[in-house]
Amino acid sequence: MGKHTKKTDFTLSGRFLTYVLSKGCNVKGIRLATSRGEQYIKLSKALRPACADILQPGTWIQIQGCQKVNTKTGKVKLKAKSIMPALPGSSSSDDIEPSPHAIGNVQKGKIRICQKSSCRKRGSRKVLTALNTALQTSGRDKEIQLQPMGCVGKCKAGPNLVVLPDKTRYTRVKPKNITHILQQHF
Ligand code: FES
């Protein structure tokens, strides 16, 4: 830790917005709508596998972790160590009661794309990037969540993609197919 860095614990509640993916398309953090605005919170490595599939946009959650504040620049970095359900409107640990049913209705669906080696060789990363761009430019990135997924056993027909809740599978997807897929399902 640098001499200008101060480390403290934090507790924060808010609505889960979206996952943030690393360059390798793995989940590395989340965006949370809180009373102090939208926050990016990095997930500890131990939390990543457990969180990757379960959070739905609009879900109220409470996060505990540590924050590093650069006392020179004022920049704050948040890292989550634990995530639990929270009641809508929660702001501190004192008024939290776990509620697994506290799920909002913002989300319309999910698109999962295989990011394992065979699909990657066949261009699944380009498809993921194209989808991400299409959703962000149309402002639908909060309604339709993108998720990397593991091998589904159809490696030679990759890139493989699944649209939820319909559970429709697509094979050999190319970036030019994205518009059609979005029109079909959303
Ligand atoms: S690597 Fe994508 S389906 Fe097997």
mmCIF file with all atom_site columns, C-alpha atoms and ligand atoms in Angstrom:
data_model
loop_
_atom_site.group_PDB
_atom_site.id
_atom_site.type_symbol
_atom_site.label_atom_id
_atom_site.label_alt_id
_atom_site.label_comp_id
_atom_site.label_asym_id
_atom_site.label_entity_id
_atom_site.label_seq_id
_atom_site.pdbx_PDB_ins_code
_atom_site.Cartn_x
_atom_site.Cartn_y
_atom_site.Cartn_z
_atom_site.occupancy
_atom_site.B_iso_or_equiv
_atom_site.pdbx_formal_charge
_atom_site.auth_seq_id
_atom_site.auth_comp_id
_atom_site.auth_asym_id
_atom_site.auth_atom_id
_atom_site.pdbx_PDB_model_num
ATOM   1   C  CA  . MET A 1 1   ? 0.000   0.000   0.000   1.00 0.00 ? 1   MET A CA  1
ATOM   2   C  CA  . GLY A 1 2   ? 1.439   3.427   -0.976  1.00 0.00 ? 2   GLY A CA  1
ATOM   3   C  CA  . LYS A 1 3   ? 2.040   6.172   1.547   1.00 0.00 ? 3   LYS A CA  1
ATOM   4   C  CA  . HIS A 1 4   ? -0.914  8.150   0.190   1.00 0.00 ? 4   HIS A CA  1
ATOM   5   C  CA  . THR A 1 5   ? -3.358  5.248   0.559   1.00 0.00 ? 5   THR A CA  1
ATOM   6   C  CA  . LYS A 1 6   ? -5.732  4.892   3.499   1.00 0.00 ? 6   LYS A CA  1
ATOM   7   C  CA  . LYS A 1 7   ? -7.555  1.593   3.906   1.00 0.00 ? 7   LYS A CA  1
ATOM   8   C  CA  . THR A 1 8   ? -10.853 1.250   5.808   1.00 0.00 ? 8   THR A CA  1
ATOM   9   C  CA  . ASP A 1 9   ? -13.832 -1.107  5.874   1.00 0.00 ? 9   ASP A CA  1
ATOM   10  C  CA  . PHE A 1 10  ? -17.130 -0.124  4.265   1.00 0.00 ? 10  PHE A CA  1
ATOM   11  C  CA  . THR A 1 11  ? -20.744 -1.303  4.142   1.00 0.00 ? 11  THR A CA  1
ATOM   12  C  CA  . LEU A 1 12  ? -22.862 -0.229  1.205   1.00 0.00 ? 12  LEU A CA  1
ATOM   13  C  CA  . SER A 1 13  ? -26.393 -1.081  0.075   1.00 0.00 ? 13  SER A CA  1
ATOM   14  C  CA  . GLY A 1 14  ? -28.033 -0.521  -3.262  1.00 0.00 ? 14  GLY A CA  1
ATOM   15  C  CA  . ARG A 1 15  ? -29.522 -2.043  -6.387  1.00 0.00 ? 15  ARG A CA  1
ATOM   16  C  CA  . PHE A 1 16  ? -27.350 -4.322  -8.483  1.00 0.00 ? 16  PHE A CA  1
ATOM   17  C  CA  . LEU A 1 17  ? -27.087 -2.892  -12.014 1.00 0.00 ? 17  LEU A CA  1
ATOM   18  C  CA  . THR A 1 18  ? -24.710 -4.992  -14.039 1.00 0.00 ? 18  THR A CA  1
ATOM   19  C  CA  . TYR A 1 19  ? -21.590 -7.100  -14.054 1.00 0.00 ? 19  TYR A CA  1
ATOM   20  C  CA  . VAL A 1 20  ? -18.317 -5.622  -15.242 1.00 0.00 ? 20  VAL A CA  1
ATOM   21  C  CA  . LEU A 1 21  ? -16.195 -7.999  -17.270 1.00 0.00 ? 21  LEU A CA  1
ATOM   22  C  CA  . SER A 1 22  ? -12.426 -8.131  -17.548 1.00 0.00 ? 22  SER A CA  1
ATOM   23  C  CA  . LYS A 1 23  ? -10.633 -8.083  -20.922 1.00 0.00 ? 23  LYS A CA  1
ATOM   24  C  CA  . GLY A 1 24  ? -10.709 -11.864 -20.743 1.00 0.00 ? 24  GLY A CA  1
ATOM   25  C  CA  . CYS A 1 25  ? -14.524 -11.618 -20.386 1.00 0.00 ? 25  CYS A CA  1
ATOM   26  C  CA  . ASN A 1 26  ? -14.597 -12.917 -16.806 1.00 0.00 ? 26  ASN A CA  1
ATOM   27  C  CA  . VAL A 1 27  ? -16.643 -11.200 -14.120 1.00 0.00 ? 27  VAL A CA  1
ATOM   28  C  CA  . LYS A 1 28  ? -14.357 -8.853  -12.200 1.00 0.00 ? 28  LYS A CA  1
ATOM   29  C  CA  . GLY A 1 29  ? -16.762 -6.424  -10.548 1.00 0.00 ? 29  GLY A CA  1
ATOM   30  C  CA  . ILE A 1 30  ? -20.264 -5.017  -10.393 1.00 0.00 ? 30  ILE A CA  1
ATOM   31  C  CA  . ARG A 1 31  ? -22.042 -1.707  -10.723 1.00 0.00 ? 31  ARG A CA  1
ATOM   32  C  CA  . LEU A 1 32  ? -24.358 -0.734  -7.918  1.00 0.00 ? 32  LEU A CA  1
ATOM   33  C  CA  . ALA A 1 33  ? -26.929 2.100   -7.776  1.00 0.00 ? 33  ALA A CA  1
ATOM   34  C  CA  . THR A 1 34  ? -26.563 3.608   -4.286  1.00 0.00 ? 34  THR A CA  1
ATOM   35  C  CA  . SER A 1 35  ? -27.773 6.699   -2.467  1.00 0.00 ? 35  SER A CA  1
ATOM   36  C  CA  . ARG A 1 36  ? -24.408 8.276   -3.337  1.00 0.00 ? 36  ARG A CA  1
ATOM   37  C  CA  . GLY A 1 37  ? -24.691 7.501   -7.024  1.00 0.00 ? 37  GLY A CA  1
ATOM   38  C  CA  . GLU A 1 38  ? -23.557 4.654   -9.212  1.00 0.00 ? 38  GLU A CA  1
ATOM   39  C  CA  . GLN A 1 39  ? -20.532 2.831   -7.817  1.00 0.00 ? 39  GLN A CA  1
ATOM   40  C  CA  . TYR A 1 40  ? -18.113 0.353   -9.306  1.00 0.00 ? 40  TYR A CA  1
ATOM   41  C  CA  . ILE A 1 41  ? -17.137 -2.346  -6.816  1.00 0.00 ? 41  ILE A CA  1
ATOM   42  C  CA  . LYS A 1 42  ? -14.455 -4.871  -7.571  1.00 0.00 ? 42  LYS A CA  1
ATOM   43  C  CA  . LEU A 1 43  ? -15.179 -8.408  -6.415  1.00 0.00 ? 43  LEU A CA  1
ATOM   44  C  CA  . SER A 1 44  ? -12.587 -10.317 -4.442  1.00 0.00 ? 44  SER A CA  1
ATOM   45  C  CA  . LYS A 1 45  ? -11.382 -13.423 -6.304  1.00 0.00 ? 45  LYS A CA  1
ATOM   46  C  CA  . ALA A 1 46  ? -13.135 -15.645 -3.769  1.00 0.00 ? 46  ALA A CA  1
ATOM   47  C  CA  . LEU A 1 47  ? -16.485 -13.956 -4.481  1.00 0.00 ? 47  LEU A CA  1
ATOM   48  C  CA  . ARG A 1 48  ? -16.351 -14.040 -8.285  1.00 0.00 ? 48  ARG A CA  1
ATOM   49  C  CA  . PRO A 1 49  ? -17.405 -17.642 -8.970  1.00 0.00 ? 49  PRO A CA  1
ATOM   50  C  CA  . ALA A 1 50  ? -20.202 -17.495 -6.390  1.00 0.00 ? 50  ALA A CA  1
ATOM   51  C  CA  . CYS A 1 51  ? -21.618 -14.219 -7.755  1.00 0.00 ? 51  CYS A CA  1
ATOM   52  C  CA  . ALA A 1 52  ? -21.290 -14.803 -11.480 1.00 0.00 ? 52  ALA A CA  1
ATOM   53  C  CA  . ASP A 1 53  ? -24.752 -16.249 -12.039 1.00 0.00 ? 53  ASP A CA  1
ATOM   54  C  CA  . ILE A 1 54  ? -27.008 -15.198 -9.238  1.00 0.00 ? 54  ILE A CA  1
ATOM   55  C  CA  . LEU A 1 55  ? -27.437 -11.435 -9.263  1.00 0.00 ? 55  LEU A CA  1
ATOM   56  C  CA  . GLN A 1 56  ? -30.334 -9.975  -11.208 1.00 0.00 ? 56  GLN A CA  1
ATOM   57  C  CA  . PRO A 1 57  ? -30.467 -6.283  -12.146 1.00 0.00 ? 57  PRO A CA  1
ATOM   58  C  CA  . GLY A 1 58  ? -32.647 -4.441  -9.647  1.00 0.00 ? 58  GLY A CA  1
ATOM   59  C  CA  . THR A 1 59  ? -31.819 -6.779  -6.756  1.00 0.00 ? 59  THR A CA  1
ATOM   60  C  CA  . TRP A 1 60  ? -31.121 -4.983  -3.485  1.00 0.00 ? 60  TRP A CA  1
ATOM   61  C  CA  . ILE A 1 61  ? -27.858 -6.132  -1.980  1.00 0.00 ? 61  ILE A CA  1
ATOM   62  C  CA  . GLN A 1 62  ? -25.589 -5.161  0.846   1.00 0.00 ? 62  GLN A CA  1
ATOM   63  C  CA  . ILE A 1 63  ? -21.854 -5.260  0.324   1.00 0.00 ? 63  ILE A CA  1
ATOM   64  C  CA  . GLN A 1 64  ? -19.134 -5.340  2.910   1.00 0.00 ? 64  GLN A CA  1
ATOM   65  C  CA  . GLY A 1 65  ? -15.527 -4.885  1.975   1.00 0.00 ? 65  GLY A CA  1
ATOM   66  C  CA  . CYS A 1 66  ? -12.569 -2.594  2.139   1.00 0.00 ? 66  CYS A CA  1
ATOM   67  C  CA  . GLN A 1 67  ? -12.006 0.752   0.503   1.00 0.00 ? 67  GLN A CA  1
ATOM   68  C  CA  . LYS A 1 68  ? -8.733  2.344   -0.401  1.00 0.00 ? 68  LYS A CA  1
ATOM   69  C  CA  . VAL A 1 69  ? -8.680  6.121   -0.512  1.00 0.00 ? 69  VAL A CA  1
ATOM   70  C  CA  . ASN A 1 70  ? -5.825  7.947   -2.168  1.00 0.00 ? 70  ASN A CA  1
ATOM   71  C  CA  . THR A 1 71  ? -5.399  10.884  0.204   1.00 0.00 ? 71  THR A CA  1
ATOM   72  C  CA  . LYS A 1 72  ? -3.604  12.871  -2.499  1.00 0.00 ? 72  LYS A CA  1
ATOM   73  C  CA  . THR A 1 73  ? -6.089  12.499  -5.346  1.00 0.00 ? 73  THR A CA  1
ATOM   74  C  CA  . GLY A 1 74  ? -9.226  11.609  -3.339  1.00 0.00 ? 74  GLY A CA  1
ATOM   75  C  CA  . LYS A 1 75  ? -9.772  8.576   -5.575  1.00 0.00 ? 75  LYS A CA  1
ATOM   76  C  CA  . VAL A 1 76  ? -11.659 5.756   -3.851  1.00 0.00 ? 76  VAL A CA  1
ATOM   77  C  CA  . LYS A 1 77  ? -11.431 2.067   -4.781  1.00 0.00 ? 77  LYS A CA  1
ATOM   78  C  CA  . LEU A 1 78  ? -13.993 -0.357  -3.379  1.00 0.00 ? 78  LEU A CA  1
ATOM   79  C  CA  . LYS A 1 79  ? -13.474 -4.090  -3.095  1.00 0.00 ? 79  LYS A CA  1
ATOM   80  C  CA  . ALA A 1 80  ? -16.253 -6.436  -1.961  1.00 0.00 ? 80  ALA A CA  1
ATOM   81  C  CA  . LYS A 1 81  ? -15.547 -9.250  0.471   1.00 0.00 ? 81  LYS A CA  1
ATOM   82  C  CA  . SER A 1 82  ? -19.135 -10.327 1.092   1.00 0.00 ? 82  SER A CA  1
ATOM   83  C  CA  . ILE A 1 83  ? -22.495 -9.766  -0.585  1.00 0.00 ? 83  ILE A CA  1
ATOM   84  C  CA  . MET A 1 84  ? -25.879 -10.473 0.943   1.00 0.00 ? 84  MET A CA  1
ATOM   85  C  CA  . PRO A 1 85  ? -29.518 -9.705  0.121   1.00 0.00 ? 85  PRO A CA  1
ATOM   86  C  CA  . ALA A 1 86  ? -30.920 -6.432  1.465   1.00 0.00 ? 86  ALA A CA  1
ATOM   87  C  CA  . LEU A 1 87  ? -34.314 -4.793  1.800   1.00 0.00 ? 87  LEU A CA  1
ATOM   88  C  CA  . PRO A 1 88  ? -35.244 -2.129  -0.790  1.00 0.00 ? 88  PRO A CA  1
ATOM   89  C  CA  . GLY A 1 89  ? -34.140 1.299   0.417   1.00 0.00 ? 89  GLY A CA  1
ATOM   90  C  CA  . SER A 1 90  ? -31.523 -0.067  2.796   1.00 0.00 ? 90  SER A CA  1
ATOM   91  C  CA  . SER A 1 91  ? -28.612 2.222   3.440   1.00 0.00 ? 91  SER A CA  1
ATOM   92  C  CA  . SER A 1 92  ? -26.704 0.823   6.412   1.00 0.00 ? 92  SER A CA  1
ATOM   93  C  CA  . SER A 1 93  ? -26.072 -2.445  8.162   1.00 0.00 ? 93  SER A CA  1
ATOM   94  C  CA  . ASP A 1 94  ? -28.434 -1.481  11.020  1.00 0.00 ? 94  ASP A CA  1
ATOM   95  C  CA  . ASP A 1 95  ? -31.642 -1.756  9.026   1.00 0.00 ? 95  ASP A CA  1
ATOM   96  C  CA  . ILE A 1 96  ? -30.818 -4.819  6.945   1.00 0.00 ? 96  ILE A CA  1
ATOM   97  C  CA  . GLU A 1 97  ? -32.719 -8.033  7.101   1.00 0.00 ? 97  GLU A CA  1
ATOM   98  C  CA  . PRO A 1 98  ? -31.834 -10.621 4.525   1.00 0.00 ? 98  PRO A CA  1
ATOM   99  C  CA  . SER A 1 99  ? -34.546 -10.959 1.910   1.00 0.00 ? 99  SER A CA  1
ATOM   100 C  CA  . PRO A 1 100 ? -33.935 -13.426 -0.898  1.00 0.00 ? 100 PRO A CA  1
ATOM   101 C  CA  . HIS A 1 101 ? -37.084 -12.175 -2.625  1.00 0.00 ? 101 HIS A CA  1
ATOM   102 C  CA  . ALA A 1 102 ? -35.973 -8.581  -2.983  1.00 0.00 ? 102 ALA A CA  1
ATOM   103 C  CA  . ILE A 1 103 ? -35.708 -8.753  -6.773  1.00 0.00 ? 103 ILE A CA  1
ATOM   104 C  CA  . GLY A 1 104 ? -36.633 -5.879  -9.027  1.00 0.00 ? 104 GLY A CA  1
ATOM   105 C  CA  . ASN A 1 105 ? -38.230 -6.136  -12.452 1.00 0.00 ? 105 ASN A CA  1
ATOM   106 C  CA  . VAL A 1 106 ? -35.764 -4.140  -14.502 1.00 0.00 ? 106 VAL A CA  1
ATOM   107 C  CA  . GLN A 1 107 ? -34.294 -7.062  -16.344 1.00 0.00 ? 107 GLN A CA  1
ATOM   108 C  CA  . LYS A 1 108 ? -35.877 -8.488  -19.496 1.00 0.00 ? 108 LYS A CA  1
ATOM   109 C  CA  . GLY A 1 109 ? -33.406 -11.252 -20.098 1.00 0.00 ? 109 GLY A CA  1
ATOM   110 C  CA  . LYS A 1 110 ? -29.882 -12.485 -20.362 1.00 0.00 ? 110 LYS A CA  1
ATOM   111 C  CA  . ILE A 1 111 ? -27.566 -13.473 -23.145 1.00 0.00 ? 111 ILE A CA  1
ATOM   112 C  CA  . ARG A 1 112 ? -24.885 -15.985 -22.306 1.00 0.00 ? 112 ARG A CA  1
ATOM   113 C  CA  . ILE A 1 113 ? -21.942 -16.524 -24.621 1.00 0.00 ? 113 ILE A CA  1
ATOM   114 C  CA  . CYS A 1 114 ? -19.410 -19.307 -24.394 1.00 0.00 ? 114 CYS A CA  1
ATOM   115 C  CA  . GLN A 1 115 ? -15.957 -17.886 -23.803 1.00 0.00 ? 115 GLN A CA  1
ATOM   116 C  CA  . LYS A 1 116 ? -14.015 -21.112 -23.701 1.00 0.00 ? 116 LYS A CA  1
ATOM   117 C  CA  . SER A 1 117 ? -11.135 -21.783 -26.085 1.00 0.00 ? 117 SER A CA  1
ATOM   118 C  CA  . SER A 1 118 ? -12.941 -23.345 -29.099 1.00 0.00 ? 118 SER A CA  1
ATOM   119 C  CA  . CYS A 1 119 ? -15.608 -20.679 -29.180 1.00 0.00 ? 119 CYS A CA  1
ATOM   120 C  CA  . ARG A 1 120 ? -12.968 -18.002 -28.590 1.00 0.00 ? 120 ARG A CA  1
ATOM   121 C  CA  . LYS A 1 121 ? -11.025 -19.261 -31.607 1.00 0.00 ? 121 LYS A CA  1
ATOM   122 C  CA  . ARG A 1 122 ? -14.203 -18.989 -33.636 1.00 0.00 ? 122 ARG A CA  1
ATOM   123 C  CA  . GLY A 1 123 ? -14.796 -15.387 -32.623 1.00 0.00 ? 123 GLY A CA  1
ATOM   124 C  CA  . SER A 1 124 ? -16.958 -15.433 -29.492 1.00 0.00 ? 124 SER A CA  1
ATOM   125 C  CA  . ARG A 1 125 ? -15.097 -12.488 -28.057 1.00 0.00 ? 125 ARG A CA  1
ATOM   126 C  CA  . LYS A 1 126 ? -15.961 -10.347 -31.088 1.00 0.00 ? 126 LYS A CA  1
ATOM   127 C  CA  . VAL A 1 127 ? -19.595 -11.392 -30.674 1.00 0.00 ? 127 VAL A CA  1
ATOM   128 C  CA  . LEU A 1 128 ? -19.518 -10.424 -27.008 1.00 0.00 ? 128 LEU A CA  1
ATOM   129 C  CA  . THR A 1 129 ? -17.975 -7.060  -27.832 1.00 0.00 ? 129 THR A CA  1
ATOM   130 C  CA  . ALA A 1 130 ? -20.520 -6.444  -30.604 1.00 0.00 ? 130 ALA A CA  1
ATOM   131 C  CA  . LEU A 1 131 ? -23.394 -7.309  -28.279 1.00 0.00 ? 131 LEU A CA  1
ATOM   132 C  CA  . ASN A 1 132 ? -22.017 -5.110  -25.548 1.00 0.00 ? 132 ASN A CA  1
ATOM   133 C  CA  . THR A 1 133 ? -21.715 -2.189  -27.967 1.00 0.00 ? 133 THR A CA  1
ATOM   134 C  CA  . ALA A 1 134 ? -25.211 -2.786  -29.403 1.00 0.00 ? 134 ALA A CA  1
ATOM   135 C  CA  . LEU A 1 135 ? -26.789 -2.846  -25.936 1.00 0.00 ? 135 LEU A CA  1
ATOM   136 C  CA  . GLN A 1 136 ? -24.924 0.177   -24.681 1.00 0.00 ? 136 GLN A CA  1
ATOM   137 C  CA  . THR A 1 137 ? -25.634 2.317   -27.711 1.00 0.00 ? 137 THR A CA  1
ATOM   138 C  CA  . SER A 1 138 ? -29.332 1.435   -27.596 1.00 0.00 ? 138 SER A CA  1
ATOM   139 C  CA  . GLY A 1 139 ? -29.451 2.042   -23.809 1.00 0.00 ? 139 GLY A CA  1
ATOM   140 C  CA  . ARG A 1 140 ? -30.610 -1.526  -23.124 1.00 0.00 ? 140 ARG A CA  1
ATOM   141 C  CA  . ASP A 1 141 ? -27.572 -2.707  -21.199 1.00 0.00 ? 141 ASP A CA  1
ATOM   142 C  CA  . LYS A 1 142 ? -29.509 -2.563  -17.910 1.00 0.00 ? 142 LYS A CA  1
ATOM   143 C  CA  . GLU A 1 143 ? -32.393 -4.652  -19.288 1.00 0.00 ? 143 GLU A CA  1
ATOM   144 C  CA  . ILE A 1 144 ? -30.372 -7.295  -21.038 1.00 0.00 ? 144 ILE A CA  1
ATOM   145 C  CA  . GLN A 1 145 ? -27.503 -8.758  -19.131 1.00 0.00 ? 145 GLN A CA  1
ATOM   146 C  CA  . LEU A 1 146 ? -24.472 -10.266 -20.859 1.00 0.00 ? 146 LEU A CA  1
ATOM   147 C  CA  . GLN A 1 147 ? -22.779 -13.206 -19.217 1.00 0.00 ? 147 GLN A CA  1
ATOM   148 C  CA  . PRO A 1 148 ? -19.834 -15.327 -20.251 1.00 0.00 ? 148 PRO A CA  1
ATOM   149 C  CA  . MET A 1 149 ? -20.548 -19.031 -19.898 1.00 0.00 ? 149 MET A CA  1
ATOM   150 C  CA  . GLY A 1 150 ? -18.558 -22.243 -19.917 1.00 0.00 ? 150 GLY A CA  1
ATOM   151 C  CA  . CYS A 1 151 ? -18.381 -24.885 -22.635 1.00 0.00 ? 151 CYS A CA  1
ATOM   152 C  CA  . VAL A 1 152 ? -21.762 -26.329 -23.631 1.00 0.00 ? 152 VAL A CA  1
ATOM   153 C  CA  . GLY A 1 153 ? -20.255 -29.207 -25.607 1.00 0.00 ? 153 GLY A CA  1
ATOM   154 C  CA  . LYS A 1 154 ? -20.911 -27.808 -29.084 1.00 0.00 ? 154 LYS A CA  1
ATOM   155 C  CA  . CYS A 1 155 ? -17.398 -26.566 -29.598 1.00 0.00 ? 155 CYS A CA  1
ATOM   156 C  CA  . LYS A 1 156 ? -17.224 -27.160 -33.360 1.00 0.00 ? 156 LYS A CA  1
ATOM   157 C  CA  . ALA A 1 157 ? -20.411 -25.152 -33.849 1.00 0.00 ? 157 ALA A CA  1
ATOM   158 C  CA  . GLY A 1 158 ? -19.126 -22.148 -31.900 1.00 0.00 ? 158 GLY A CA  1
ATOM   159 C  CA  . PRO A 1 159 ? -19.449 -19.386 -31.045 1.00 0.00 ? 159 PRO A CA  1
ATOM   160 C  CA  . ASN A 1 160 ? -22.375 -20.655 -28.956 1.00 0.00 ? 160 ASN A CA  1
ATOM   161 C  CA  . LEU A 1 161 ? -24.882 -18.324 -27.400 1.00 0.00 ? 161 LEU A CA  1
ATOM   162 C  CA  . VAL A 1 162 ? -28.014 -18.825 -25.261 1.00 0.00 ? 162 VAL A CA  1
ATOM   163 C  CA  . VAL A 1 163 ? -30.813 -16.297 -24.828 1.00 0.00 ? 163 VAL A CA  1
ATOM   164 C  CA  . LEU A 1 164 ? -32.765 -16.362 -21.563 1.00 0.00 ? 164 LEU A CA  1
ATOM   165 C  CA  . PRO A 1 165 ? -35.471 -16.627 -20.412 1.00 0.00 ? 165 PRO A CA  1
ATOM   166 C  CA  . ASP A 1 166 ? -36.413 -18.282 -23.748 1.00 0.00 ? 166 ASP A CA  1
ATOM   167 C  CA  . LYS A 1 167 ? -33.437 -20.685 -23.477 1.00 0.00 ? 167 LYS A CA  1
ATOM   168 C  CA  . THR A 1 168 ? -32.939 -20.371 -27.233 1.00 0.00 ? 168 THR A CA  1
ATOM   169 C  CA  . ARG A 1 169 ? -29.544 -21.593 -28.383 1.00 0.00 ? 169 ARG A CA  1
ATOM   170 C  CA  . TYR A 1 170 ? -27.646 -20.154 -31.302 1.00 0.00 ? 170 TYR A CA  1
ATOM   171 C  CA  . THR A 1 171 ? -24.580 -21.657 -32.928 1.00 0.00 ? 171 THR A CA  1
ATOM   172 C  CA  . ARG A 1 172 ? -21.952 -20.188 -35.268 1.00 0.00 ? 172 ARG A CA  1
ATOM   173 C  CA  . VAL A 1 173 ? -22.956 -16.691 -34.206 1.00 0.00 ? 173 VAL A CA  1
ATOM   174 C  CA  . LYS A 1 174 ? -21.288 -13.787 -35.961 1.00 0.00 ? 174 LYS A CA  1
ATOM   175 C  CA  . PRO A 1 175 ? -21.359 -10.103 -34.986 1.00 0.00 ? 175 PRO A CA  1
ATOM   176 C  CA  . LYS A 1 176 ? -23.631 -9.425  -38.000 1.00 0.00 ? 176 LYS A CA  1
ATOM   177 C  CA  . ASN A 1 177 ? -26.286 -11.745 -36.451 1.00 0.00 ? 177 ASN A CA  1
ATOM   178 C  CA  . ILE A 1 178 ? -26.605 -9.670  -33.273 1.00 0.00 ? 178 ILE A CA  1
ATOM   179 C  CA  . THR A 1 179 ? -29.290 -7.271  -34.499 1.00 0.00 ? 179 THR A CA  1
ATOM   180 C  CA  . HIS A 1 180 ? -31.487 -10.143 -35.648 1.00 0.00 ? 180 HIS A CA  1
ATOM   181 C  CA  . ILE A 1 181 ? -31.081 -12.040 -32.359 1.00 0.00 ? 181 ILE A CA  1
ATOM   182 C  CA  . LEU A 1 182 ? -31.970 -8.970  -30.300 1.00 0.00 ? 182 LEU A CA  1
ATOM   183 C  CA  . GLN A 1 183 ? -35.015 -8.288  -32.486 1.00 0.00 ? 183 GLN A CA  1
ATOM   184 C  CA  . GLN A 1 184 ? -36.215 -11.859 -32.100 1.00 0.00 ? 184 GLN A CA  1
ATOM   185 C  CA  . HIS A 1 185 ? -36.146 -11.893 -28.322 1.00 0.00 ? 185 HIS A CA  1
ATOM   186 C  CA  . PHE A 1 186 ? -36.414 -8.350  -26.913 1.00 0.00 ? 186 PHE A CA  1
HETATM 187 S  S1  . FES B 2 .   ? -15.825 -24.126 -26.231 1.00 0.00 ? 1   FES B S1  1
HETATM 188 FE FE1 . FES B 2 .   ? -17.725 -23.204 -26.538 1.00 0.00 ? 1   FES B FE1 1
HETATM 189 S  S2  . FES B 2 .   ? -19.062 -24.852 -26.603 1.00 0.00 ? 1   FES B S2  1
HETATM 190 FE FE2 . FES B 2 .   ? -17.197 -25.765 -26.160 1.00 0.00 ? 1   FES B FE2 1
#
